Backbone as a printed PyTorch tensor [residue, N CA C, xyz], in Angstrom:
tensor([[[ -4.4230,   2.2530, -13.8420],
         [ -3.0610,   3.1340, -13.3790],
         [ -2.0510,   1.9780, -13.0480]],

        [[ -1.1080,   1.8940, -13.9520],
         [  0.4400,   1.0730, -13.4110],
         [  1.0690,   1.6190, -12.5910]],

        [[  2.0110,   1.3640, -11.9670],
         [  2.8560,   1.9890, -10.8730],
         [  4.0490,   1.2090, -10.8780]],

        [[  5.4120,   1.8210, -11.9340],
         [  6.5690,   1.2080, -12.0670],
         [  6.6600,  -0.0760, -12.4380]],

        [[  7.9270,  -0.3760, -12.2180],
         [  7.9510,  -1.8080, -12.6320],
         [  9.0870,  -2.3850, -11.5350]],

        [[  8.5240,  -2.3970, -10.1550],
         [  9.1510,  -2.5930,  -9.0310],
         [  9.9320,  -4.4200,  -9.1380]],

        [[ 10.8040,  -4.2960,  -8.5580],
         [ 11.5870,  -5.7860,  -8.4970],
         [ 11.3840,  -6.2520,  -7.3990]],

        [[ 11.3860,  -7.2490,  -6.9350],
         [ 11.1780,  -7.6370,  -5.6520],
         [ 12.0090,  -6.8680,  -4.6450]],

        [[ 11.6280,  -6.4860,  -3.3930],
         [ 12.6100,  -6.0860,  -2.4300],
         [ 12.4340,  -7.0570,  -1.0320]],

        [[ 13.8930,  -7.0490,  -0.6540],
         [ 14.0960,  -7.9090,   0.1450],
         [ 14.4990,  -6.8180,   1.6040]],

        [[ 13.6200,  -7.0850,   2.4360],
         [ 13.8710,  -6.1780,   3.8160],
         [ 15.2250,  -6.3830,   4.3860]],

        [[ 16.1090,  -5.4010,   4.5620],
         [ 17.3080,  -4.9750,   5.1740],
         [ 17.4580,  -5.3710,   6.3590]],

        [[ 18.7280,  -5.8820,   6.9810],
         [ 18.9990,  -6.1720,   8.4040],
         [ 18.7760,  -4.6540,   9.2490]],

        [[ 18.5570,  -4.5760,  10.3840],
         [ 18.5880,  -3.4590,  11.1320],
         [ 20.2650,  -3.6980,  11.7710]],

        [[ 20.3600,  -2.5350,  11.9850],
         [ 21.9310,  -2.1750,  12.2940],
         [ 22.5560,  -2.8690,  13.1850]],

        [[ 21.9910,  -3.9630,  13.7570],
         [ 22.5950,  -5.0330,  14.8090],
         [ 22.6760,  -6.2270,  14.0210]],

        [[ 22.2220,  -6.3800,  12.7470],
         [ 22.2800,  -7.4960,  12.1470],
         [ 21.0500,  -8.4230,  12.5140]],

        [[ 20.2510,  -8.1440,  13.2960],
         [ 18.8860,  -8.9290,  13.5670],
         [ 17.6510,  -8.1090,  12.6990]],

        [[ 17.0470,  -8.8950,  11.5920],
         [ 15.9180,  -8.2650,  11.0440],
         [ 14.4040,  -8.2900,  11.7780]],

        [[ 14.1130,  -7.3980,  11.9600],
         [ 12.7450,  -7.4470,  12.5780],
         [ 11.9010,  -7.3590,  11.3800]],

        [[ 11.2640,  -8.2170,  10.7430],
         [ 10.6420,  -8.5420,   9.6170],
         [  9.3860,  -7.7150,   9.7920]],

        [[  8.3730,  -7.6760,  10.6720],
         [  7.5590,  -6.9400,  10.4580],
         [  7.6630,  -5.3080,  10.2600]],

        [[  8.7470,  -5.0200,  11.1950],
         [  8.8200,  -3.3660,  11.2380],
         [  9.8500,  -3.2270,   9.7830]],

        [[ 10.4070,  -3.9780,   9.3380],
         [ 11.2020,  -3.5810,   8.2440],
         [  9.8610,  -3.7530,   7.2160]],

        [[  9.3080,  -4.7470,   6.8390],
         [  8.2410,  -4.8310,   5.4840],
         [  7.1630,  -3.6070,   5.7940]],

        [[  6.9160,  -3.0320,   7.1210],
         [  6.0510,  -1.9040,   6.9580],
         [  6.8350,  -0.7960,   6.4560]],

        [[  8.0010,  -0.5630,   6.6290],
         [  8.7390,   0.4010,   6.3100],
         [  9.0040,   0.3150,   5.0560]],

        [[  9.2080,  -0.7140,   4.3160],
         [  9.3050,  -0.9810,   2.8290],
         [  8.1400,  -1.0290,   2.0710]],

        [[  7.1020,  -1.3140,   2.5480],
         [  5.8140,  -0.9150,   2.0960],
         [  5.4780,   0.6620,   1.9430]],

        [[  5.3760,   0.9940,   2.9180],
         [  5.1980,   2.6330,   3.0100],
         [  6.3730,   3.2960,   1.8300]],

        [[  7.1300,   3.0460,   2.0100],
         [  8.5960,   3.6190,   1.2180],
         [  8.1060,   3.4070,  -0.4930]],

        [[  7.3440,   1.9400,  -0.7620],
         [  7.0080,   1.8120,  -2.0180],
         [  5.6120,   2.6220,  -2.3630]],

        [[  4.9470,   2.5480,  -1.2760],
         [  3.7140,   3.8080,  -1.6750],
         [  4.3640,   5.2800,  -1.6640]],

        [[  5.2840,   5.4020,  -1.0430],
         [  5.6680,   6.9350,  -0.9610],
         [  6.6880,   7.4350,  -2.6420]],

        [[  7.1800,   6.5300,  -2.6000],
         [  8.2590,   6.5630,  -4.0940],
         [  7.3900,   5.9540,  -5.5850]],

        [[  6.4200,   5.2470,  -5.2010],
         [  6.0010,   4.9160,  -6.8800],
         [  4.1940,   5.1720,  -6.9210]],

        [[  3.6270,   4.8310,  -5.8600],
         [  2.3120,   5.1070,  -5.9560],
         [  1.8380,   6.5750,  -5.5000]],

        [[  2.3430,   6.8020,  -4.5830],
         [  1.6610,   8.4820,  -4.1330],
         [  1.9180,   9.5760,  -5.3590]],

        [[  2.9800,   9.4350,  -6.0290],
         [  2.9880,  10.4570,  -6.8970],
         [  1.9320,  10.4370,  -8.1550]],

        [[  1.4840,   9.1020,  -8.2400],
         [  0.6920,   8.8180,  -9.4870],
         [ -0.6580,   9.4940,  -8.6550]],

        [[ -0.9980,   9.0720,  -7.3960],
         [ -2.5770,   9.0430,  -7.0660],
         [ -2.5260,  10.8850,  -6.7140]],

        [[ -1.3190,  11.4540,  -6.1750],
         [ -1.1590,  12.6150,  -5.5890],
         [ -1.8610,  13.5850,  -7.1490]],

        [[ -1.4630,  13.1160,  -8.3040],
         [ -1.8980,  13.8810,  -9.6450],
         [ -3.3910,  14.1760,  -9.4420]],

        [[ -4.2140,  13.4110,  -8.8950],
         [ -5.5430,  13.4580,  -8.7260],
         [ -6.0670,  13.5140,  -7.5280]],

        [[ -5.2890,  14.1510,  -6.3860],
         [ -5.6450,  14.6620,  -5.3220],
         [ -5.8560,  13.8730,  -4.2520]],

        [[ -5.0090,  12.0040,  -4.3750],
         [ -5.2230,  11.7450,  -3.3990],
         [ -3.8740,  10.9930,  -2.2870]],

        [[ -4.0980,  10.2570,  -2.0120],
         [ -2.7870,   9.6850,  -0.7910],
         [ -3.1200,   7.9720,  -0.7060]],

        [[ -2.4150,   7.1890,  -0.5850],
         [ -2.4980,   6.1820,   0.0260],
         [ -1.5560,   5.6940,   0.9940]],

        [[ -1.7560,   5.0020,   2.1720],
         [ -0.7670,   5.1380,   3.0820],
         [ -1.2730,   3.8210,   3.8180]],

        [[  0.0700,   2.9120,   4.4770],
         [ -0.1280,   2.0560,   5.0290],
         [ -0.6730,   2.0340,   6.3790]],

        [[ -1.7380,   1.0920,   6.8370],
         [ -2.0320,   1.3180,   8.0520],
         [ -1.3380,   0.0350,   8.9350]],

        [[ -1.2270,  -1.0350,   8.1110],
         [ -0.5830,  -2.1230,   8.8670],
         [ -0.1140,  -3.1240,   8.2030]],

        [[  0.6590,  -4.2140,   8.3150],
         [  1.3670,  -5.2640,   7.6640],
         [  1.0180,  -6.3540,   8.8550]],

        [[  0.4150,  -7.5580,   8.6570],
         [  0.4390,  -8.3930,   9.4820],
         [ -0.4440,  -9.6770,   8.7210]],

        [[  0.3660, -10.8550,   9.2240],
         [ -0.0770, -12.2270,   8.5000],
         [  0.0510, -12.2990,   7.1420]],

        [[  1.0330, -11.6400,   6.4620],
         [  1.2620, -11.3370,   4.8400],
         [ -0.0840, -10.8980,   4.3230]],

        [[ -0.6040, -10.0840,   4.8270],
         [ -1.8500,  -9.0260,   4.6330],
         [ -1.4710,  -7.5620,   5.0530]],

        [[ -1.5690,  -6.5740,   3.7310],
         [ -1.2180,  -5.1010,   3.7630],
         [ -2.7200,  -4.6910,   4.1030]],

        [[ -2.6410,  -3.7310,   4.9140],
         [ -4.1290,  -3.0420,   5.4010],
         [ -3.7610,  -1.4300,   4.4760]],

        [[ -4.2460,  -1.1170,   3.6870],
         [ -4.0560,   0.5200,   3.4680],
         [ -5.4200,   1.2110,   3.5480]],

        [[ -5.1690,   2.4650,   4.0830],
         [ -6.1520,   3.6000,   3.9800],
         [ -6.1100,   4.6580,   2.6790]],

        [[ -7.1490,   4.9510,   1.8520],
         [ -6.9860,   5.7430,   0.6940],
         [ -7.5710,   7.3350,   1.5410]],

        [[ -7.0350,   8.1250,   1.1090],
         [ -7.6010,   9.8910,   1.4740],
         [ -7.5310,  10.5980,   0.4370]],

        [[ -7.7040,  12.0180,   0.7080],
         [ -7.9670,  13.3360,  -0.4810],
         [ -8.8000,  12.5080,  -1.3460]],

        [[ -8.3670,  12.5600,  -2.6160],
         [ -9.5130,  12.4060,  -3.6650],
         [ -9.4870,  10.8260,  -4.0210]],

        [[ -8.7340,  10.0370,  -3.5380],
         [ -9.0890,   8.8700,  -3.4960],
         [-10.0950,   7.9830,  -2.5500]],

        [[-10.3470,   8.9580,  -1.6390],
         [-11.5840,   8.5340,  -0.4480],
         [-13.3200,   8.6190,  -1.3600]],

        [[-13.0840,   9.5510,  -2.1730],
         [-14.6020,   9.8150,  -2.7350],
         [-14.4430,   9.5470,  -4.3100]],

        [[-13.6820,   8.6900,  -4.5430],
         [-13.5380,   8.8480,  -5.9920],
         [-14.0680,   7.0480,  -6.6800]],

        [[-14.8400,   7.4860,  -7.5540],
         [-15.6520,   5.9930,  -8.2970],
         [-14.6100,   4.9420,  -8.7250]],

        [[-13.3720,   5.4940,  -9.2340],
         [-12.4220,   4.4030,  -9.7680],
         [-11.3220,   4.0870,  -8.2680]],

        [[-11.5240,   4.1070,  -7.4710],
         [-10.8950,   4.0160,  -6.2210],
         [-10.7610,   2.2960,  -5.8890]],

        [[-11.4380,   1.5560,  -6.2200],
         [-11.4170,   0.0430,  -6.2250],
         [-10.6220,  -0.3990,  -7.4900]],

        [[-10.6080,   0.2490,  -8.5350],
         [-10.0290,  -0.1970,  -9.5860],
         [ -8.5180,  -0.1850,  -9.5060]],

        [[ -8.4560,   1.3430,  -8.7420],
         [ -6.9760,   1.8140,  -8.6950],
         [ -6.2010,   0.8770,  -7.4690]],

        [[ -6.9130,   0.6580,  -6.4000],
         [ -6.4440,  -0.3110,  -5.7670],
         [ -6.1090,  -1.7490,  -6.0900]],

        [[ -6.8660,  -2.4070,  -6.8210],
         [ -6.8160,  -3.7780,  -7.4310],
         [ -5.7640,  -3.7130,  -8.7590]],

        [[ -5.8150,  -3.0470,  -9.5630],
         [ -5.1680,  -2.6690, -10.7380],
         [ -3.7790,  -2.2910, -10.5930]],

        [[ -3.7780,  -1.3830,  -9.9320],
         [ -2.5320,  -0.4220,  -9.5910],
         [ -1.8420,  -0.5850,  -8.7140]],

        [[ -1.9940,  -0.2860,  -7.1190],
         [ -1.6870,  -0.4400,  -6.1440],
         [ -1.4140,  -1.8580,  -5.4740]],

        [[ -2.2000,  -2.6870,  -5.7200],
         [ -2.1100,  -4.1740,  -5.3090],
         [ -0.9720,  -4.4990,  -6.1250]],

        [[ -1.0950,  -4.5330,  -7.5760],
         [ -0.0820,  -5.3740,  -8.5090],
         [  1.2790,  -4.7850,  -8.2860]],

        [[  1.3290,  -3.3490,  -7.7070],
         [  2.8050,  -2.8250,  -7.4160],
         [  3.3480,  -3.6380,  -6.3810]],

        [[  2.3760,  -3.7990,  -5.1740],
         [  2.7530,  -4.3040,  -4.0360],
         [  3.1110,  -5.5360,  -4.0740]],

        [[  2.4860,  -6.7750,  -4.8920],
         [  2.5560,  -7.8280,  -5.2360],
         [  3.8960,  -8.1480,  -5.6920]],

        [[  3.9920,  -7.1500,  -6.7300],
         [  5.5670,  -7.6050,  -7.7160],
         [  6.8260,  -7.1440,  -6.5970]],

        [[  6.6650,  -6.2190,  -5.8410],
         [  7.7580,  -5.5730,  -5.0830],
         [  7.9220,  -6.9330,  -3.9520]],

        [[  6.7960,  -7.1360,  -3.5570],
         [  6.8540,  -8.2520,  -2.1300],
         [  6.0080,  -9.7110,  -2.5850]],

        [[  6.7100, -10.2240,  -3.1740],
         [  5.7270, -12.1420,  -3.6380],
         [  5.1880, -12.2520,  -2.2630]],

        [[  5.6720, -12.1000,  -1.1900],
         [  5.3780, -13.1710,  -0.1400],
         [  3.7770, -12.5080,   0.4120]],

        [[  3.3740, -11.3240,  -0.1040],
         [  2.0900, -10.6120,   0.4300],
         [  0.8700, -11.3210,  -0.3230]],

        [[  0.0530, -11.5370,   0.5800],
         [ -1.0500, -12.6050,  -0.0460],
         [ -2.5110, -12.1190,   0.0800]],

        [[ -2.3600, -10.8670,   0.7770],
         [ -3.5890,  -9.6850,   0.3600],
         [ -3.3920,  -8.1650,   0.6630]],

        [[ -4.3680,  -7.6050,  -0.0210],
         [ -4.2460,  -6.2930,   0.3660],
         [ -5.9130,  -5.9380,   0.4180]],

        [[ -6.0390,  -5.3260,   1.8400],
         [ -7.1910,  -4.9820,   2.0440],
         [ -7.3050,  -3.1690,   2.3810]],

        [[ -8.2910,  -2.8830,   1.9120],
         [ -8.4460,  -1.2320,   1.9350],
         [ -9.4330,  -1.2430,   3.1940]],

        [[ -8.8440,  -0.3820,   3.9900],
         [ -9.4570,  -0.1570,   5.3550],
         [-10.3260,   1.0850,   5.3400]],

        [[-10.6710,   1.9600,   4.1110],
         [-11.1940,   3.2790,   3.9410],
         [-12.3950,   3.2730,   4.3570]],

        [[-13.0130,   4.2100,   5.0560],
         [-14.1930,   4.4520,   5.0800],
         [-14.7500,   5.1700,   4.2030]],

        [[-15.1820,   4.6600,   3.0120],
         [-15.5480,   5.3910,   2.0210],
         [-16.7400,   5.9680,   2.2600]],

        [[-17.5860,   5.7590,   3.0900],
         [-18.8170,   6.3060,   3.1840],
         [-18.8360,   7.7230,   4.1840]],

        [[-17.7150,   8.2530,   4.5440],
         [-17.6870,   9.3660,   5.2960],
         [-17.0760,  10.2210,   4.2540]],

        [[-17.1280,  11.5010,   4.9200],
         [-15.9250,  12.5070,   4.3340],
         [-16.8910,  13.4630,   3.4860]],

        [[-16.2040,  14.3810,   2.3350],
         [-17.4080,  15.5960,   1.9530],
         [-17.7210,  14.8470,   0.7000]],

        [[-17.0490,  13.8760,   0.1830],
         [-17.6590,  13.3410,  -1.3570],
         [-17.6810,  12.0150,  -1.2070]],

        [[-18.2160,  11.2910,  -0.1870],
         [-18.2270,   9.7420,  -0.0450],
         [-18.3650,   9.2440,  -1.4980]],

        [[-17.5600,   8.0120,  -1.8200],
         [-18.0440,   7.0870,  -2.7050],
         [-19.2390,   6.1620,  -2.6390]],

        [[-19.1540,   5.8990,  -1.2890],
         [-20.3110,   4.6660,  -0.9870],
         [-21.2030,   5.6030,  -0.0010]],

        [[-22.1860,   6.0360,  -0.2850],
         [-23.4430,   6.5610,   0.6610],
         [-24.6360,   6.6420,   0.5250]]])
């Protein structure tokens, strides 16, 4: 699954002209997920949300159809991670923090 052709995004400054890089990166990453990724995964009943951004690593949680989907790892690596790295070249890692063993249709059980 390929998600858009995002160009690298630069965090905007806050209204006072002083960027809060962590907060801004979180906002921009979630915006990328909402604008490019979630419309695609929603067609399969899923959703992907940002949990945190720290130390150049993005932490994501998959829900809905993504949580119990056998293709969730491939979607994460071949679609979501590529879109994030394209838009934010400084990101060094993408980690799935989803508990795939819980829920109604767990992938790992």
